[in-house]
Tab-separated table of C-alpha atoms and ligand atoms in Angstrom:
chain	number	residue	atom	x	y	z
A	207	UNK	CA	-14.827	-17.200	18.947
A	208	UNK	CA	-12.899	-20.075	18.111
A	209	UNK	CA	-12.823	-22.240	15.141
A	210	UNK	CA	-15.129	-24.897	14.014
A	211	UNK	CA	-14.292	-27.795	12.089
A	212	UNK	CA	-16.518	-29.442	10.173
A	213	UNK	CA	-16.010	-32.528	8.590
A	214	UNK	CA	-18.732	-34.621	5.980
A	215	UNK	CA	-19.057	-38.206	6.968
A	216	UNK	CA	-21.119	-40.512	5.197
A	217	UNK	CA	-22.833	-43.014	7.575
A	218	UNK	CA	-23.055	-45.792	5.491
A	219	UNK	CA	-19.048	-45.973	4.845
A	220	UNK	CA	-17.604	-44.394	8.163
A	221	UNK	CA	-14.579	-42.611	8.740
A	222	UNK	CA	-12.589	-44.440	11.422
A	223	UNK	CA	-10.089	-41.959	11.948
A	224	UNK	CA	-12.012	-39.116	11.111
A	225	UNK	CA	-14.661	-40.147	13.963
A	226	UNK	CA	-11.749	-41.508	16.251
A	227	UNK	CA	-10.369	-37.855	15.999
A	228	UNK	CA	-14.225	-36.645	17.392
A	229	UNK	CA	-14.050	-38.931	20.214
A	230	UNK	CA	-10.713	-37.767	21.457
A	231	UNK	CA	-12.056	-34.511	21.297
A	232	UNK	CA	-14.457	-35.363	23.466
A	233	UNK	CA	-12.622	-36.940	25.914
A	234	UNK	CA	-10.338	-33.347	25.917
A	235	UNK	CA	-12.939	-31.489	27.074
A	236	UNK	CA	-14.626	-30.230	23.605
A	237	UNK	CA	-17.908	-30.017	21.912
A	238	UNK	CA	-18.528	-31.658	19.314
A	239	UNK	CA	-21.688	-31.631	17.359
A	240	UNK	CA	-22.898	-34.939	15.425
A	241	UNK	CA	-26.101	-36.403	13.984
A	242	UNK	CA	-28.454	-38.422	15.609
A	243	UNK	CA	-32.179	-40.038	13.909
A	244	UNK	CA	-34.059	-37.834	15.530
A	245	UNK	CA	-31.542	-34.376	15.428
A	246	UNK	CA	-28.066	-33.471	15.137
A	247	UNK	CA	-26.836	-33.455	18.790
A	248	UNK	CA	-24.630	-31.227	20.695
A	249	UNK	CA	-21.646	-33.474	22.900
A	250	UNK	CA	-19.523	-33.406	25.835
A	251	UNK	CA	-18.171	-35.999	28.306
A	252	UNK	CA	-20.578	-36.044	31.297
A	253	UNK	CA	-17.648	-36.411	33.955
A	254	UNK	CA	-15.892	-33.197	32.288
A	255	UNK	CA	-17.900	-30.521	34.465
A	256	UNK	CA	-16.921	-27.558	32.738
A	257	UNK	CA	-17.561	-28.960	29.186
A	258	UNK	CA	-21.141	-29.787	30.195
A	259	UNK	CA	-21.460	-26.368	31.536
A	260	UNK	CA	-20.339	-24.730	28.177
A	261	UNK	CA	-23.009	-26.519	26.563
A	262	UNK	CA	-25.225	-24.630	28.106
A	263	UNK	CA	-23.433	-21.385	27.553
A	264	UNK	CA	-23.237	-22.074	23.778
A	265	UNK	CA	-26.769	-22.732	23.430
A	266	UNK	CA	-27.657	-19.961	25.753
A	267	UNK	CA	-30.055	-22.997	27.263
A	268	UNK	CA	-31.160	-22.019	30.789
A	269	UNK	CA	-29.181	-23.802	33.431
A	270	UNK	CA	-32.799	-25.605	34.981
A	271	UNK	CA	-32.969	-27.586	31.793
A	272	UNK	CA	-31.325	-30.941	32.107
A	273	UNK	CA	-29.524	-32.991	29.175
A	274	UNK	CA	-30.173	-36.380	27.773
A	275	UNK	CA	-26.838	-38.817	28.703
A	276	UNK	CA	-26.162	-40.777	25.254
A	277	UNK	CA	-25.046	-44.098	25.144
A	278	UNK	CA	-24.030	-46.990	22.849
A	279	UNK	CA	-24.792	-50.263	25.071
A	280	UNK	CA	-27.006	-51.256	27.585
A	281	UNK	CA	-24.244	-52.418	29.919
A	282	UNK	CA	-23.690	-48.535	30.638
A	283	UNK	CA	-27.206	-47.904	31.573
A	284	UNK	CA	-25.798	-49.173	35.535
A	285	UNK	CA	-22.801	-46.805	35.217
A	286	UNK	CA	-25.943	-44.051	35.225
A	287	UNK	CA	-28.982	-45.203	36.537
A	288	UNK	CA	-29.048	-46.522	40.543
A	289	UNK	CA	-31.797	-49.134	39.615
A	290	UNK	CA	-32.550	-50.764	35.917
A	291	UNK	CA	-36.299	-51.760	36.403
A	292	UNK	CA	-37.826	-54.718	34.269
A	293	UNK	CA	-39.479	-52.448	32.260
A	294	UNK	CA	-36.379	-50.511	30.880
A	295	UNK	CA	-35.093	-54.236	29.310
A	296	UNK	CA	-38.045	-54.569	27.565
A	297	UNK	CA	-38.112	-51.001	26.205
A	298	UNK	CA	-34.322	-51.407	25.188
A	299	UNK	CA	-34.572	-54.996	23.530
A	300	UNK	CA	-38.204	-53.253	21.687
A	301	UNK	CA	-36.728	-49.861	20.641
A	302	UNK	CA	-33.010	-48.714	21.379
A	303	UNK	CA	-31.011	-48.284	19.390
A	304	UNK	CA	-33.712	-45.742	18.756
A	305	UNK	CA	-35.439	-42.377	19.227
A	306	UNK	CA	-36.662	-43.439	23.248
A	307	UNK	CA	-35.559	-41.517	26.147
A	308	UNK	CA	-35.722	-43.177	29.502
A	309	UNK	CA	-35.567	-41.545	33.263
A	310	UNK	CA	-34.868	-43.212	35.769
A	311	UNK	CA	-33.250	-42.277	39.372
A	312	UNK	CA	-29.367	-41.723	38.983
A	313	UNK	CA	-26.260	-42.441	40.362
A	314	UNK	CA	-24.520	-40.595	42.658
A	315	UNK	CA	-21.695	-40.196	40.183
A	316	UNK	CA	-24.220	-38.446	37.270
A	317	UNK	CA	-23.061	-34.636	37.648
A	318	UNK	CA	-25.281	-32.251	38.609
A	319	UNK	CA	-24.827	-30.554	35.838
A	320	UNK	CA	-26.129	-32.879	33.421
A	321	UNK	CA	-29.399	-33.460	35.187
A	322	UNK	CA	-29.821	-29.601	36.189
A	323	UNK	CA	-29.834	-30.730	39.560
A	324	UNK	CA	-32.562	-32.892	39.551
A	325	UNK	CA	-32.509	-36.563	40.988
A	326	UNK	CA	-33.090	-38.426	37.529
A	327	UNK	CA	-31.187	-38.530	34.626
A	328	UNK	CA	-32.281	-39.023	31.097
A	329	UNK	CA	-30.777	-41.577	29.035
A	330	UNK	CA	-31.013	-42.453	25.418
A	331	UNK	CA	-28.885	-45.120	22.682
A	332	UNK	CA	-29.314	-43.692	19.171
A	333	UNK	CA	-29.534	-45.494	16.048
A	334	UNK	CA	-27.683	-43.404	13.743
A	335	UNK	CA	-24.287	-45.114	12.531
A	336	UNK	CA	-22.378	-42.230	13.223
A	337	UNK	CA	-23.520	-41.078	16.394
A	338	UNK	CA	-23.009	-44.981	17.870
A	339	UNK	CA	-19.409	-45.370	16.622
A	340	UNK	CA	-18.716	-41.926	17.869
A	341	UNK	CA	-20.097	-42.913	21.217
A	342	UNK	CA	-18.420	-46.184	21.318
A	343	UNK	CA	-15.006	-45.146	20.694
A	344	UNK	CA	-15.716	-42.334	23.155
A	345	UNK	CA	-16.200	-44.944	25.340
A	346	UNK	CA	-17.811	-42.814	28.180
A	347	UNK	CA	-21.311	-41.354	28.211
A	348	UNK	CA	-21.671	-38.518	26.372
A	349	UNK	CA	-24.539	-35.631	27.383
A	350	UNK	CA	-26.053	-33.883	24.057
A	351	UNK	CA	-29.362	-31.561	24.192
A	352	UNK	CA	-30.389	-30.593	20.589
A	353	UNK	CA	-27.140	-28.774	18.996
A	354	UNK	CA	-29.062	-25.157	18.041
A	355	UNK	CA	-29.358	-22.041	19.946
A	356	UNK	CA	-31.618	-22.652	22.795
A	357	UNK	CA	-35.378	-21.624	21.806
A	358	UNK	CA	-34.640	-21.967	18.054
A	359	UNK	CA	-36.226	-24.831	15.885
A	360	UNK	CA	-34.293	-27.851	16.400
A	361	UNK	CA	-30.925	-28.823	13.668
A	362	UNK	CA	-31.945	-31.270	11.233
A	363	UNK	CA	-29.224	-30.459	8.935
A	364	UNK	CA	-25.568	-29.460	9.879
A	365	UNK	CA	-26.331	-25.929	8.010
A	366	UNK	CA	-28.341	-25.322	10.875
A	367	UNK	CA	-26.181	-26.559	13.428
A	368	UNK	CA	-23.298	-24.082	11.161
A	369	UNK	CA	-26.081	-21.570	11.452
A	370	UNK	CA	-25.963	-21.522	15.546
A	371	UNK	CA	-23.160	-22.766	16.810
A	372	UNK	CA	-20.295	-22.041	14.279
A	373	UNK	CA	-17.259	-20.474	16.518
A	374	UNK	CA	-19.018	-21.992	19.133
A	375	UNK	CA	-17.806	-25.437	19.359
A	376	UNK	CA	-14.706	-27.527	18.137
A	377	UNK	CA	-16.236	-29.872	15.816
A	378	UNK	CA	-19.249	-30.419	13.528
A	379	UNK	CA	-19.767	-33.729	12.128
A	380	UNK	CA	-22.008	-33.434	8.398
A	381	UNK	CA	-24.042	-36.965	7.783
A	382	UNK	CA	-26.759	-35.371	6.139
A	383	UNK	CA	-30.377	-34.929	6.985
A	384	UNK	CA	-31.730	-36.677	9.995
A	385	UNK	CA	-34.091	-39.415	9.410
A	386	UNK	CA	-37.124	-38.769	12.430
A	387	UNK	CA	-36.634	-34.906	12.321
A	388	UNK	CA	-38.318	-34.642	15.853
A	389	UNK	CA	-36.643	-35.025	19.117
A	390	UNK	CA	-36.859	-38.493	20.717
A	391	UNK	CA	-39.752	-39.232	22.991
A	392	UNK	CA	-39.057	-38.936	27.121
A	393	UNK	CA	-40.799	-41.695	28.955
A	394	UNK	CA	-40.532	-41.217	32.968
A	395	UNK	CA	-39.780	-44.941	34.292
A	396	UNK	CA	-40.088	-43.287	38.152
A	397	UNK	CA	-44.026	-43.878	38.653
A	398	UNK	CA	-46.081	-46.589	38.633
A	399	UNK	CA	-46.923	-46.176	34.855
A	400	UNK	CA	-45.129	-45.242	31.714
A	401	UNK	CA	-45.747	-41.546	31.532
A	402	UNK	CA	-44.570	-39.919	28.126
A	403	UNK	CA	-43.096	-36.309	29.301
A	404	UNK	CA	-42.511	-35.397	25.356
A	405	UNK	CA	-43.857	-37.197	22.400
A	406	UNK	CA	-41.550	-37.983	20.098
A	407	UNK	CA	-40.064	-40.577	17.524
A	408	UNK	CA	-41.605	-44.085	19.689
A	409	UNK	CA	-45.037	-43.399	19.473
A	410	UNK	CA	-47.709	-43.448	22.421
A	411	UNK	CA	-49.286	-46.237	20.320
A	412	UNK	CA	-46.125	-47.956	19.895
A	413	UNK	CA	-45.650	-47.684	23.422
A	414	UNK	CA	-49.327	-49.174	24.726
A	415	UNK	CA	-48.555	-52.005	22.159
A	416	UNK	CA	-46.069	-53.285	24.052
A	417	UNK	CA	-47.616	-52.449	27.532
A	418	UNK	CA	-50.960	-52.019	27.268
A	419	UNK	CA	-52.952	-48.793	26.913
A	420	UNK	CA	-53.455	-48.585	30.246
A	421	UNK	CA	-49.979	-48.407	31.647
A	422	UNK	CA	-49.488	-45.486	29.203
A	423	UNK	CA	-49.687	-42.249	30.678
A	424	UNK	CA	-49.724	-39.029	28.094
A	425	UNK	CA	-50.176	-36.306	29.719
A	426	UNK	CA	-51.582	-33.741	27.413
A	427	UNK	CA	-49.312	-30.677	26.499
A	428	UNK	CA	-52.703	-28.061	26.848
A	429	UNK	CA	-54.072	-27.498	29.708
A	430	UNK	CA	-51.069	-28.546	31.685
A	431	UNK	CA	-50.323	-26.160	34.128
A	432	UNK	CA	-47.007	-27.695	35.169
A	433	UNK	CA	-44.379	-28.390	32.519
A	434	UNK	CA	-43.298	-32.476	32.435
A	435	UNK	CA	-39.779	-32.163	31.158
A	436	UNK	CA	-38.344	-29.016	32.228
A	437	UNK	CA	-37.492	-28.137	29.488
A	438	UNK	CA	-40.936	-27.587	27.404
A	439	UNK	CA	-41.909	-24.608	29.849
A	440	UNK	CA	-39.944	-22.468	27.279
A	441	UNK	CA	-40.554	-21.022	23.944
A	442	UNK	CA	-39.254	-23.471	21.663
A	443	UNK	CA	-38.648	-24.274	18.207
A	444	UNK	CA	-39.418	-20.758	17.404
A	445	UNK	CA	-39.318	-19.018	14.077
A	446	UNK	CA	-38.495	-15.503	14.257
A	447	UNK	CA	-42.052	-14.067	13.241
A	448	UNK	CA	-44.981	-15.220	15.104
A	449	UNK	CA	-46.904	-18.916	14.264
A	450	UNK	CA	-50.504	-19.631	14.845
A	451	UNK	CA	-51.299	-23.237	14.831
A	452	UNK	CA	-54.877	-24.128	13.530
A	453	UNK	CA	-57.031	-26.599	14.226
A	454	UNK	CA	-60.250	-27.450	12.588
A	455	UNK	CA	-61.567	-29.919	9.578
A	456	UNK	CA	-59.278	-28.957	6.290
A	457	UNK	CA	-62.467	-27.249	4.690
A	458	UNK	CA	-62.528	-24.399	6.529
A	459	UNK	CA	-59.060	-24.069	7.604
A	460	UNK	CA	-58.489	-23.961	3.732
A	461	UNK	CA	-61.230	-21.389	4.037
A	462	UNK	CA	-59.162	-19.600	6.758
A	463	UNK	CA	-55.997	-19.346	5.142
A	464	UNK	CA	-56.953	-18.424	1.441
A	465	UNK	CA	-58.786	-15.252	3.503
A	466	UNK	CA	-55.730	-14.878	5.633
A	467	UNK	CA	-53.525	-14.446	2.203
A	468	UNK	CA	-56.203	-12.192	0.525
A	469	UNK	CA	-55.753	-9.581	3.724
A	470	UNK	CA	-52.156	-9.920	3.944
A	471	UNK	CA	-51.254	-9.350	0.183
A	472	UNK	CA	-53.885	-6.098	1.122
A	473	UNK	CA	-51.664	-5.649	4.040
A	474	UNK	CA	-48.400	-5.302	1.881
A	475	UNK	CA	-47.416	-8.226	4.439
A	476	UNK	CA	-45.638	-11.350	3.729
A	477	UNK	CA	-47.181	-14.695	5.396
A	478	UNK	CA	-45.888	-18.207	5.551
A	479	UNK	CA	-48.321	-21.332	5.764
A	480	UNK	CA	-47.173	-24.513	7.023
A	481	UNK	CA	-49.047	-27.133	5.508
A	482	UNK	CA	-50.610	-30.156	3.543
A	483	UNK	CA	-50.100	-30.734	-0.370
A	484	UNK	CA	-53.361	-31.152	-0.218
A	485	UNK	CA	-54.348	-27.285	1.635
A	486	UNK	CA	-52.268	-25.779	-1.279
A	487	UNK	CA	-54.309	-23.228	-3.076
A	488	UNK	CA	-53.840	-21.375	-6.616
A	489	UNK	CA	-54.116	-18.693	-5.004
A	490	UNK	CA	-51.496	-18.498	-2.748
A	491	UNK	CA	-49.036	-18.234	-5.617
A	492	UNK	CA	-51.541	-15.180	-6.874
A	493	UNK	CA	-51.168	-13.734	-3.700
A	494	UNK	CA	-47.008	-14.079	-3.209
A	495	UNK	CA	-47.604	-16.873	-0.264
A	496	UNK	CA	-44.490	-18.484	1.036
A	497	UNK	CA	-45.887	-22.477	1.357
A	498	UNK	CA	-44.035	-24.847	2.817
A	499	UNK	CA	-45.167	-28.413	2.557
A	500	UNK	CA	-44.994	-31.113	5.316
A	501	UNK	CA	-45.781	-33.611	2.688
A	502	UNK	CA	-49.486	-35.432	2.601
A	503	UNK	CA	-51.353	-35.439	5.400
A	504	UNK	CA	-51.980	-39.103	5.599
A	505	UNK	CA	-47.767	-39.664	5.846
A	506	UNK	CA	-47.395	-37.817	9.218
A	507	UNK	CA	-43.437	-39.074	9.141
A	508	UNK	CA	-43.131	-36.714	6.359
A	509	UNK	CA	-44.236	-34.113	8.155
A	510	UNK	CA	-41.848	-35.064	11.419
A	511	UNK	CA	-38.971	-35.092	8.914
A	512	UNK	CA	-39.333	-31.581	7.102
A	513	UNK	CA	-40.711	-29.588	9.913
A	514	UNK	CA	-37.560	-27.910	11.831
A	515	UNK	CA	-36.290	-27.214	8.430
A	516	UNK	CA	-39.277	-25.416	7.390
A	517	UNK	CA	-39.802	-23.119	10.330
A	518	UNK	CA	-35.795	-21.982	9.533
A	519	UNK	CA	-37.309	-21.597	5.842
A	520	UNK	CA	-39.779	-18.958	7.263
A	521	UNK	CA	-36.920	-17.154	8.776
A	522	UNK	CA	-34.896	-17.064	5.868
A	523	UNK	CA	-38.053	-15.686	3.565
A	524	UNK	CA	-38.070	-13.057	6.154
A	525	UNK	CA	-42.248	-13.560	6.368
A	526	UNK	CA	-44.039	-11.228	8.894
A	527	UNK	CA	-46.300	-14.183	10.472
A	528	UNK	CA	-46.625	-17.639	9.934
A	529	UNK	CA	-49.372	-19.928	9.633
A	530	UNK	CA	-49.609	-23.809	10.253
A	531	UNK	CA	-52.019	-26.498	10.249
A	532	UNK	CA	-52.144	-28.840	13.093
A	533	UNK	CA	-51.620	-31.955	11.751
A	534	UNK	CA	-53.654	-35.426	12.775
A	535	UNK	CA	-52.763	-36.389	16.217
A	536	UNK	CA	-51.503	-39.851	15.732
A	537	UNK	CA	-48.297	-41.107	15.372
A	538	UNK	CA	-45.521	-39.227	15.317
A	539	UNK	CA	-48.000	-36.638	14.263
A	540	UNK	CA	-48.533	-36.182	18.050
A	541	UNK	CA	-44.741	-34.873	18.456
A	542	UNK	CA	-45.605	-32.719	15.216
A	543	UNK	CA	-48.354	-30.851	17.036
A	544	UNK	CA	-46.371	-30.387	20.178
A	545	UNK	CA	-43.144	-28.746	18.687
A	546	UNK	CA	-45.799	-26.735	16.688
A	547	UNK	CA	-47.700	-26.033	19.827
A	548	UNK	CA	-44.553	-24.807	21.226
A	549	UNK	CA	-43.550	-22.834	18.343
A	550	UNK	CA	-47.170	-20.913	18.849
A	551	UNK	CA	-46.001	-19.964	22.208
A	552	UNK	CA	-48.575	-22.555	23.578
A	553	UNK	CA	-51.682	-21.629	21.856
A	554	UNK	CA	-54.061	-23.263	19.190
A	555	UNK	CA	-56.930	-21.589	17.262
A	556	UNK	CA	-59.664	-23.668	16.517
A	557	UNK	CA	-61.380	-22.650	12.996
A	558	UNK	CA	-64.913	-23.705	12.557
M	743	LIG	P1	-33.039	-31.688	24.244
M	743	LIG	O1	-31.818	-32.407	24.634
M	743	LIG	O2	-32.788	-30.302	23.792
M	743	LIG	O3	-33.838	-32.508	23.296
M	743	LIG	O4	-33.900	-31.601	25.561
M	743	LIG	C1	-33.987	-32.703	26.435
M	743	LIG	C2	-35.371	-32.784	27.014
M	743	LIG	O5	-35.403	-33.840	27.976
M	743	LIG	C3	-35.762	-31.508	27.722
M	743	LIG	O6	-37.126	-31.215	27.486
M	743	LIG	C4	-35.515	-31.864	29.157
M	743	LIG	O7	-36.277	-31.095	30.042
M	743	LIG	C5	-35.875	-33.340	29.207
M	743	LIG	N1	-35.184	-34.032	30.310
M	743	LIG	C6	-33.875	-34.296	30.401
M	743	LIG	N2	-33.581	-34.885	31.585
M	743	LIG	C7	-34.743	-34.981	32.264
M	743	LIG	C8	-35.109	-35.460	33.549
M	743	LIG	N3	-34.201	-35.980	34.382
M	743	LIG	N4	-36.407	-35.397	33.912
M	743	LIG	C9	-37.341	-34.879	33.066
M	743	LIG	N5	-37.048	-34.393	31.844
M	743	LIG	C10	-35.775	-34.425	31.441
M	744	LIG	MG1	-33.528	-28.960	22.326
């Protein structure tokens, strides 16, 4: 154990010194956890070796699984990357700062350790005020997977980061909810199209706007019998008690869960549902249901924003097994069914 600092800064009227503090901790070796749009992030220097390694040991995240490099101008994308393709400009000037992941092949000079070994790196410039001036007066790139426990739901809130990591790491930085609430989107720049390897914040839609629907490439997350990003072969974003994800039109599924709450309150068993303001049901209160809303169904960013914070509200009620309704599969509602999909330990029931 050591201890953890944590120290509230508000993004809109930054903390020089307090943030100028972070970045020298940084450069020293430590960990320091900060927000980002899409989550708070966990940081080390990618040229100190052994910090990048305790990242993994902290998060208990399985050494195969490589990190996203963070940076705060394009200039450093040559310091990383051996070749900066046409296509990465335009992505940059459309949507860094922003929640967009790019791989391309590295440099030489990219530790292994940040890119678990593999021949690409993963690099991303975030929006969020703090987590730019952090990086700029860091000045070097700094590697930062989500900063949880590896295979719990992703930290949208630094109570959650407190929650895993607390005598973990040297410093927490508090700004407050993040904004996206899902991870950012990884886009493989390697082939001969854009091939999105985890939806996320920039949209497939967003993406074949700019490039046309045909150079998009989105693999889909069923059926796929090997994993794109390493790191969504595991369990993820998991609530303690088991989730099934449903699928269906909202009539029946409604159908489905009001039965589902009638057997459990029979069952003397506590359920969660994970769903729509419009799939809540008198009942449920009748019957002791924990709901927890993603918002309306037509508002899918809504959903993105609340949904790592509800799945840590199903642990916290202590329920016995969780239910959640797949939400429409556009927009960021896309990355909403794939952390959910994950959460379900890759499965989907379809209710007719
Ligand atoms: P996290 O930082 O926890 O959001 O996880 C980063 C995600 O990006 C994981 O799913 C990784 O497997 C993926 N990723 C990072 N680097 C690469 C890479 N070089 N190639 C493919 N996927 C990557
Ligand atoms: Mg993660």
């Amino acid at each position: 154990m050591i201890k953890t600092e944590i120290i509230t800064v508000d993004p809109e009227a930054i903390d020089q010194a307090a943030l100028a503090r972070a970045a020298a901790i940084l450069r020293q070796g430590g960990l320091v956890a900060f927000p980002t749009e899409t989550v708070y992030g966990l940081g080390a220097v990618i040229y100190n070796r052994d910090s990048v390694k305790n990242i993994f040991t902290v998060k208990g995240r399985p050494g195969d699984n490589p990190l996203i490099v963070h940076i705060y101008q394009w200039e450093q994308m040559t310091e990383l990357a051996r070749e900066v393709p046409e296509t990465a400009k335009i992505l940059a000037q459309r949507f860094w700062p922003g929640p967009l992941t790019m791989i391309l092949p590295k440099k030489a000079e990219v530790p292994a350790e940040v890119s678990a070994g593999l021949p690409t790196v993963a690099i991303r410039l975030p929006a969020h005020p703090v987590a730019k001036e952090l990086l700029r007066l860091t000045g070097q790139p700094v590697a930062a997977p989500s900063a949880n426990s590896s295979g719990r739901p992703s930290p949208t809130r630094s109570s959650h980061v407190i929650a895993d990591l607390d005598g973990k790491v040297e410093l927490i930085i508090d700004a407050g909810p993040t904004g996206v609430g899902v991870e950012s989107t990884v886009l493989d720049l390697t082939g001969p199209k854009l091939r999105i390897l985890r939806p996320g914040g920039v949209t497939r839609e967003m993406l074949a706007a700019v490039f046309g629907p045909e150079m998009v490439e989105a693999p889909s997350q069923i059926n796929c019998v090997r994993p794109l990003a390493p790191g969504m072969k595991y369990r993820h974003y998991a609530p303690q008690a088991p989730l099934r994800l449903l699928t269906g039109e909202p009539e029946p599924v409604r159908g489905f869960l009001q039965k589902a709450a009638g057997e459990a309150r029979s069952a003397g068993k506590q359920i969660g549902i994970i769903a729509y303001d419009e799939d809540r049901n008198p009942a449920f209160t009748a019957t002791g249901v924990n709901f927890f809303s993603l918002g309306q169904r037509r508002n899918p960013t809504e959903g993105a924003e609340r949904l790592f914070h509800l799945l840590r509200l199903c642990d916290q009620a202590g329920v016995d097994e969780i239910y959640a309704v797949a939400p429409p599969r556009q927009g960021v509602g896309e990355a909403v069914f794939n952390r959910l999909y994950k959460a379900a330990g890759g499965k989907v029931e379809e209710i007719k």
